[in-house]
PDB file of C-alpha atoms in Angstrom:
ATOM      1  CA  MET A   1       3.558 -14.758  -2.112  1.00  0.00           C
ATOM      2  CA  LYS A   2      -0.108 -14.779  -1.084  1.00  0.00           C
ATOM      3  CA  TYR A   3      -2.812 -12.161  -0.764  1.00  0.00           C
ATOM      4  CA  HIS A   4      -6.082 -11.755   1.096  1.00  0.00           C
ATOM      5  CA  VAL A   5      -8.949  -9.335   0.466  1.00  0.00           C
ATOM      6  CA  LEU A   6     -11.015  -8.645   3.569  1.00  0.00           C
ATOM      7  CA  GLN A   7     -14.686  -8.193   2.673  1.00  0.00           C
ATOM      8  CA  LYS A   8     -15.688  -6.351   5.856  1.00  0.00           C
ATOM      9  CA  LEU A   9     -14.557  -2.883   6.938  1.00  0.00           C
ATOM     10  CA  LEU A  10     -11.394  -2.533   8.990  1.00  0.00           C
ATOM     11  CA  ASN A  11     -10.330   0.920  10.109  1.00  0.00           C
ATOM     12  CA  TYR A  12      -6.607   1.668   9.939  1.00  0.00           C
ATOM     13  CA  ASP A  13      -4.918   3.470  12.835  1.00  0.00           C
ATOM     14  CA  GLY A  14      -1.282   2.499  12.237  1.00  0.00           C
ATOM     15  CA  SER A  15      -1.263  -0.397  14.706  1.00  0.00           C
ATOM     16  CA  GLN A  16      -1.943  -2.792  11.825  1.00  0.00           C
ATOM     17  CA  LEU A  17       1.535  -2.073  10.449  1.00  0.00           C
ATOM     18  CA  GLN A  18       3.143  -4.871  12.435  1.00  0.00           C
ATOM     19  CA  SER A  19       4.897  -8.130  11.728  1.00  0.00           C
ATOM     20  CA  LEU A  20       2.666 -11.162  11.200  1.00  0.00           C
ATOM     21  CA  PHE A  21      -0.471  -9.027  10.621  1.00  0.00           C
ATOM     22  CA  ALA A  22      -1.642 -11.241   7.743  1.00  0.00           C
ATOM     23  CA  TYR A  23      -0.800 -14.446   9.600  1.00  0.00           C
ATOM     24  CA  LYS A  24      -2.601 -13.421  12.801  1.00  0.00           C
ATOM     25  CA  ASN A  25      -5.673 -12.083  11.022  1.00  0.00           C
ATOM     26  CA  PHE A  26      -6.014 -14.137   7.823  1.00  0.00           C
ATOM     27  CA  GLY A  27      -3.818 -17.217   8.268  1.00  0.00           C
ATOM     28  CA  LEU A  28      -1.332 -16.116   5.583  1.00  0.00           C
ATOM     29  CA  MET A  29       2.116 -17.326   6.604  1.00  0.00           C
ATOM     30  CA  GLY A  30       5.060 -15.865   4.729  1.00  0.00           C
ATOM     31  CA  ASP A  31       5.311 -13.001   2.262  1.00  0.00           C
ATOM     32  CA  SER A  32       1.854 -11.507   1.811  1.00  0.00           C
ATOM     33  CA  ILE A  33      -0.305  -8.580   0.838  1.00  0.00           C
ATOM     34  CA  SER A  34      -3.516  -7.804   2.734  1.00  0.00           C
ATOM     35  CA  VAL A  35      -6.210  -5.624   1.163  1.00  0.00           C
ATOM     36  CA  PHE A  36      -9.026  -3.988   3.115  1.00  0.00           C
ATOM     37  CA  ARG A  37     -11.234  -0.936   3.167  1.00  0.00           C
ATOM     38  CA  GLY A  38     -11.930   1.407   6.062  1.00  0.00           C
ATOM     39  CA  SER A  39     -11.235   4.797   7.494  1.00  0.00           C
ATOM     40  CA  CYS A  40      -7.724   5.967   8.269  1.00  0.00           C
ATOM     41  CA  ARG A  41      -6.682   7.969  11.295  1.00  0.00           C
ATOM     42  CA  VAL A  42      -3.042   7.762  12.321  1.00  0.00           C
ATOM     43  CA  GLU A  43      -2.140   9.786  15.402  1.00  0.00           C
ATOM     44  CA  GLN A  44       1.355  10.942  16.328  1.00  0.00           C
ATOM     45  CA  ASP A  45       2.111   7.952  18.589  1.00  0.00           C
ATOM     46  CA  GLU A  46       1.500   5.481  15.724  1.00  0.00           C
ATOM     47  CA  MET A  47       3.369   7.472  13.045  1.00  0.00           C
ATOM     48  CA  VAL A  48       6.297   5.667  11.447  1.00  0.00           C
ATOM     49  CA  ASP A  49       7.382   8.561   9.201  1.00  0.00           C
ATOM     50  CA  MET A  50       9.534  10.819  11.398  1.00  0.00           C
ATOM     51  CA  GLU A  51       9.210  13.662   8.886  1.00  0.00           C
ATOM     52  CA  ASP A  52       5.448  13.671   9.574  1.00  0.00           C
ATOM     53  CA  VAL A  53       6.043  13.425  13.329  1.00  0.00           C
ATOM     54  CA  LEU A  54       8.412  16.389  13.348  1.00  0.00           C
ATOM     55  CA  ALA A  55       5.960  18.407  11.240  1.00  0.00           C
ATOM     56  CA  GLN A  56       3.201  17.379  13.680  1.00  0.00           C
ATOM     57  CA  ASP A  57       1.150  16.096  10.762  1.00  0.00           C
ATOM     58  CA  TRP A  58      -1.507  13.444  11.078  1.00  0.00           C
ATOM     59  CA  ILE A  59      -3.187  11.237   8.523  1.00  0.00           C
ATOM     60  CA  TYR A  60      -6.956  11.099   8.137  1.00  0.00           C
ATOM     61  CA  SER A  61      -9.423   9.847   5.563  1.00  0.00           C
ATOM     62  CA  GLU A  62     -13.036   8.830   6.046  1.00  0.00           C
ATOM     63  CA  ASP A  63     -12.667   5.996   3.541  1.00  0.00           C
ATOM     64  CA  MET A  64      -9.508   4.364   2.189  1.00  0.00           C
ATOM     65  CA  LEU A  65      -8.409   1.238   0.386  1.00  0.00           C
ATOM     66  CA  HIS A  66      -5.488  -0.193   2.368  1.00  0.00           C
ATOM     67  CA  PHE A  67      -2.642  -2.505   1.398  1.00  0.00           C
ATOM     68  CA  ILE A  68      -0.303  -4.037   3.969  1.00  0.00           C
ATOM     69  CA  VAL A  69       2.639  -5.896   2.451  1.00  0.00           C
ATOM     70  CA  GLU A  70       5.048  -8.046   4.446  1.00  0.00           C
ATOM     71  CA  HIS A  71       8.285  -9.575   3.191  1.00  0.00           C
ATOM     72  CA  PHE A  72      10.325 -11.846   5.427  1.00  0.00           C
ATOM     73  CA  GLU A  73      13.733 -10.352   4.936  1.00  0.00           C
ATOM     74  CA  LEU A  74      15.395  -7.404   6.601  1.00  0.00           C
ATOM     75  CA  ASP A  75      16.513  -5.209   3.687  1.00  0.00           C
ATOM     76  CA  LEU A  76      14.707  -1.886   4.075  1.00  0.00           C
ATOM     77  CA  GLU A  77      16.155  -0.441   0.866  1.00  0.00           C
ATOM     78  CA  LYS A  78      14.777  -3.390  -1.139  1.00  0.00           C
ATOM     79  CA  THR A  79      11.418  -2.880   0.561  1.00  0.00           C
ATOM     80  CA  ILE A  80      11.379   0.796  -0.410  1.00  0.00           C
ATOM     81  CA  ILE A  81      11.972  -0.322  -4.001  1.00  0.00           C
ATOM     82  CA  ARG A  82       9.086  -2.790  -3.631  1.00  0.00           C
ATOM     83  CA  GLN A  83       6.953   0.023  -2.187  1.00  0.00           C
ATOM     84  CA  ARG A  84       7.558   2.024  -5.347  1.00  0.00           C
ATOM     85  CA  LEU A  85       6.749  -1.080  -7.395  1.00  0.00           C
ATOM     86  CA  LEU A  86       3.429  -1.298  -5.535  1.00  0.00           C
ATOM     87  CA  ILE A  87       2.694   2.371  -6.304  1.00  0.00           C
ATOM     88  CA  ALA A  88       3.615   1.844  -9.979  1.00  0.00           C
ATOM     89  CA  THR A  89       1.362  -1.229 -10.063  1.00  0.00           C
ATOM     90  CA  ILE A  90      -1.533   0.789  -8.637  1.00  0.00           C
ATOM     91  CA  LYS A  91      -0.967   3.487 -11.266  1.00  0.00           C
ATOM     92  CA  GLU A  92      -0.876   0.868 -14.054  1.00  0.00           C
ATOM     93  CA  GLU A  93      -4.099  -0.753 -12.830  1.00  0.00           C
ATOM     94  CA  LEU A  94      -5.801   2.664 -12.733  1.00  0.00           C
ATOM     95  CA  GLU A  95      -4.572   3.381 -16.264  1.00  0.00           C
ATOM     96  CA  LYS A  96      -6.158   0.103 -17.436  1.00  0.00           C
ATOM     97  CA  LEU A  97      -9.437   1.542 -16.111  1.00  0.00           C
ATOM     98  CA  GLY A  98      -8.974   4.744 -18.109  1.00  0.00           C
ATOM     99  CA  VAL A  99      -7.417   6.968 -15.429  1.00  0.00           C
ATOM    100  CA  LYS A 100      -4.655   8.839 -17.267  1.00  0.00           C
ATOM    101  CA  THR A 101      -4.383  11.963 -15.070  1.00  0.00           C
ATOM    102  CA  LEU A 102      -2.143  10.687 -12.263  1.00  0.00           C
ATOM    103  CA  SER A 103       1.553  11.226 -11.748  1.00  0.00           C
ATOM    104  CA  ARG A 104       3.890   9.381  -9.411  1.00  0.00           C
ATOM    105  CA  SER A 105       6.339  11.192  -7.193  1.00  0.00           C
ATOM    106  CA  GLY A 106       8.436   8.794  -5.145  1.00  0.00           C
ATOM    107  CA  ASP A 107       6.022   6.606  -3.221  1.00  0.00           C
ATOM    108  CA  ASP A 108       2.862   8.653  -3.821  1.00  0.00           C
ATOM    109  CA  LEU A 109       0.295   9.305  -6.551  1.00  0.00           C
ATOM    110  CA  TYR A 110      -1.113  12.732  -7.378  1.00  0.00           C
ATOM    111  CA  GLU A 111      -3.555  14.422  -9.692  1.00  0.00           C
ATOM    112  CA  GLU A 112      -1.963  17.864 -10.008  1.00  0.00           C
ATOM    113  CA  ASP A 113      -1.601  19.014  -6.374  1.00  0.00           C
ATOM    114  CA  LYS A 114      -4.198  16.576  -4.986  1.00  0.00           C
ATOM    115  CA  LYS A 115      -2.816  13.490  -3.270  1.00  0.00           C
ATOM    116  CA  LEU A 116      -4.399  10.057  -3.825  1.00  0.00           C
ATOM    117  CA  SER A 117      -2.128   7.961  -1.606  1.00  0.00           C
ATOM    118  CA  VAL A 118      -0.260   7.638   1.639  1.00  0.00           C
ATOM    119  CA  SER A 119       2.566   5.150   1.837  1.00  0.00           C
ATOM    120  CA  ILE A 120       5.377   4.101   4.172  1.00  0.00           C
ATOM    121  CA  SER A 121       7.914   1.276   4.495  1.00  0.00           C
ATOM    122  CA  THR A 122       9.440   0.116   7.742  1.00  0.00           C
ATOM    123  CA  LEU A 123      11.382  -2.674   9.380  1.00  0.00           C
ATOM    124  CA  SER A 124      10.227  -5.054  12.116  1.00  0.00           C
ATOM    125  CA  PRO A 125      12.415  -7.517  14.025  1.00  0.00           C
ATOM    126  CA  VAL A 126      11.463 -10.322  11.593  1.00  0.00           C
ATOM    127  CA  SER A 127      10.299  -8.659   8.373  1.00  0.00           C
ATOM    128  CA  THR A 128       9.854  -5.506   6.344  1.00  0.00           C
ATOM    129  CA  LEU A 129       6.455  -3.889   5.963  1.00  0.00           C
ATOM    130  CA  ILE A 130       4.679  -1.532   3.588  1.00  0.00           C
ATOM    131  CA  HIS A 131       1.427   0.292   4.168  1.00  0.00           C
ATOM    132  CA  CYS A 132      -0.262   2.047   1.280  1.00  0.00           C
ATOM    133  CA  GLY A 133      -3.635   3.720   1.554  1.00  0.00           C
ATOM    134  CA  LEU A 134      -5.634   5.135  -1.343  1.00  0.00           C
ATOM    135  CA  ASN A 135      -8.361   7.652  -0.608  1.00  0.00           C
ATOM    136  CA  VAL A 136     -11.733   6.360  -1.707  1.00  0.00           C
ATOM    137  CA  SER A 137     -13.372   9.556  -0.522  1.00  0.00           C
ATOM    138  CA  ASN A 138     -11.616  12.908  -0.338  1.00  0.00           C
ATOM    139  CA  LYS A 139     -14.106  14.423   2.122  1.00  0.00           C
ATOM    140  CA  ASN A 140     -12.652  16.133   5.226  1.00  0.00           C
ATOM    141  CA  THR A 141      -9.009  15.220   4.538  1.00  0.00           C
ATOM    142  CA  PRO A 142      -6.472  17.575   6.144  1.00  0.00           C
ATOM    143  CA  ILE A 143      -4.720  18.301   2.818  1.00  0.00           C
ATOM    144  CA  PRO A 144      -5.928  18.571  -0.797  1.00  0.00           C
ATOM    145  CA  THR A 145      -6.712  15.034  -1.956  1.00  0.00           C
ATOM    146  CA  ILE A 146      -8.472  13.067  -4.647  1.00  0.00           C
ATOM    147  CA  GLY A 147     -10.255   9.757  -4.131  1.00  0.00           C
ATOM    148  CA  LEU A 148     -10.959   6.650  -6.139  1.00  0.00           C
ATOM    149  CA  ALA A 149     -14.613   7.776  -6.223  1.00  0.00           C
ATOM    150  CA  ASN A 150     -13.515  10.980  -8.007  1.00  0.00           C
ATOM    151  CA  LEU A 151     -11.721   8.755 -10.523  1.00  0.00           C
ATOM    152  CA  HIS A 152     -14.934   6.726 -11.053  1.00  0.00           C
ATOM    153  CA  ILE A 153     -13.582   3.498  -9.558  1.00  0.00           C
ATOM    154  CA  GLN A 154     -16.786   1.724  -8.531  1.00  0.00           C
ATOM    155  CA  ASP A 155     -15.731  -1.680  -7.187  1.00  0.00           C
ATOM    156  CA  VAL A 156     -12.936  -0.686  -4.850  1.00  0.00           C
ATOM    157  CA  LEU A 157     -12.198  -4.124  -3.391  1.00  0.00           C
ATOM    158  CA  SER A 158     -12.038  -5.745  -6.839  1.00  0.00           C
ATOM    159  CA  PHE A 159      -9.613  -3.028  -7.869  1.00  0.00           C
ATOM    160  CA  GLY A 160      -7.551  -3.772  -4.746  1.00  0.00           C
ATOM    161  CA  GLU A 161      -7.568  -7.480  -5.531  1.00  0.00           C
ATOM    162  CA  ASN A 162      -6.308  -6.785  -9.072  1.00  0.00           C
ATOM    163  CA  VAL A 163      -3.472  -4.711  -7.621  1.00  0.00           C
ATOM    164  CA  ALA A 164      -2.610  -7.483  -5.147  1.00  0.00           C
ATOM    165  CA  LYS A 165      -2.578 -10.127  -7.914  1.00  0.00           C
ATOM    166  CA  GLN A 166      -0.343  -7.998 -10.131  1.00  0.00           C
ATOM    167  CA  TYR A 167       2.045  -7.251  -7.258  1.00  0.00           C
ATOM    168  CA  CYS A 168       2.301 -10.954  -6.346  1.00  0.00           C
ATOM    169  CA  ASP A 169       2.901 -11.838  -9.997  1.00  0.00           C
ATOM    170  CA  GLU A 170       5.670  -9.203 -10.239  1.00  0.00           C
ATOM    171  CA  VAL A 171       7.394 -10.500  -7.099  1.00  0.00           C
ATOM    172  CA  LEU A 172       7.219 -14.087  -8.387  1.00  0.00           C
ATOM    173  CA  SER A 173       8.522 -12.999 -11.779  1.00  0.00           C
ATOM    174  CA  MET A 174      11.498 -11.264 -10.154  1.00  0.00           C
ATOM    175  CA  ARG A 175      12.259 -14.352  -8.068  1.00  0.00           C
ATOM    176  CA  LEU A 176      12.133 -16.584 -11.132  1.00  0.00           C
ATOM    177  CA  ALA A 177      14.329 -14.161 -13.084  1.00  0.00           C
ATOM    178  CA  ARG A 178      17.074 -14.826 -10.514  1.00  0.00           C
ATOM    179  CA  CYS A 179      16.864 -18.543 -11.191  1.00  0.00           C
ATOM    180  CA  LYS A 180      17.271 -18.545 -14.974  1.00  0.00           C
ATOM    181  CA  VAL A 181      20.662 -16.906 -15.352  1.00  0.00           C
ATOM    182  CA  ARG A 182      24.076 -18.443 -15.015  1.00  0.00           C
ATOM    183  CA  GLY A 183      26.857 -16.739 -13.166  1.00  0.00           C
ATOM    184  CA  VAL A 184      29.704 -15.028 -15.015  1.00  0.00           C
ATOM    185  CA  GLN A 185      33.338 -14.697 -14.085  1.00  0.00           C
TER     186      GLN A 185
END
């Protein structure tokens, strides 16, 4: 599994959650995680989460750290588990930096009633995909939020790269764990 950290801004509108995003944009073929920073505005026509569509919600943040993960298999349940692994990895990396106030609920991170993350998993014809966005700023968000700036995370892209490395290491470790056991009868 490979990762790429984009150094320039890229705004997220939902259209980036597509198969082969990392290959088309960064030359990463195969399982990958892309990390970038930019605003987030997802309108109804790009929403993947039908619960949000039915509630007529929309997603907006002036500044977010984005992760797009792609795995080339078609097991959505396994991808949802990986999505939660990504969220747990983010929480662990924040804890290493001294942030001890967050809780995880499903695929999101909170500080009390303030939401740090947005996250969704979906299926494409050739792969499964995860998008996770972490607020950097919590200004003008449509719901109560907290941002990485509020948590005193200064170098956002370096933080994102550390998350990507840890996630890739976890995925590799799980793959290797399958290869070291013998079958039983």
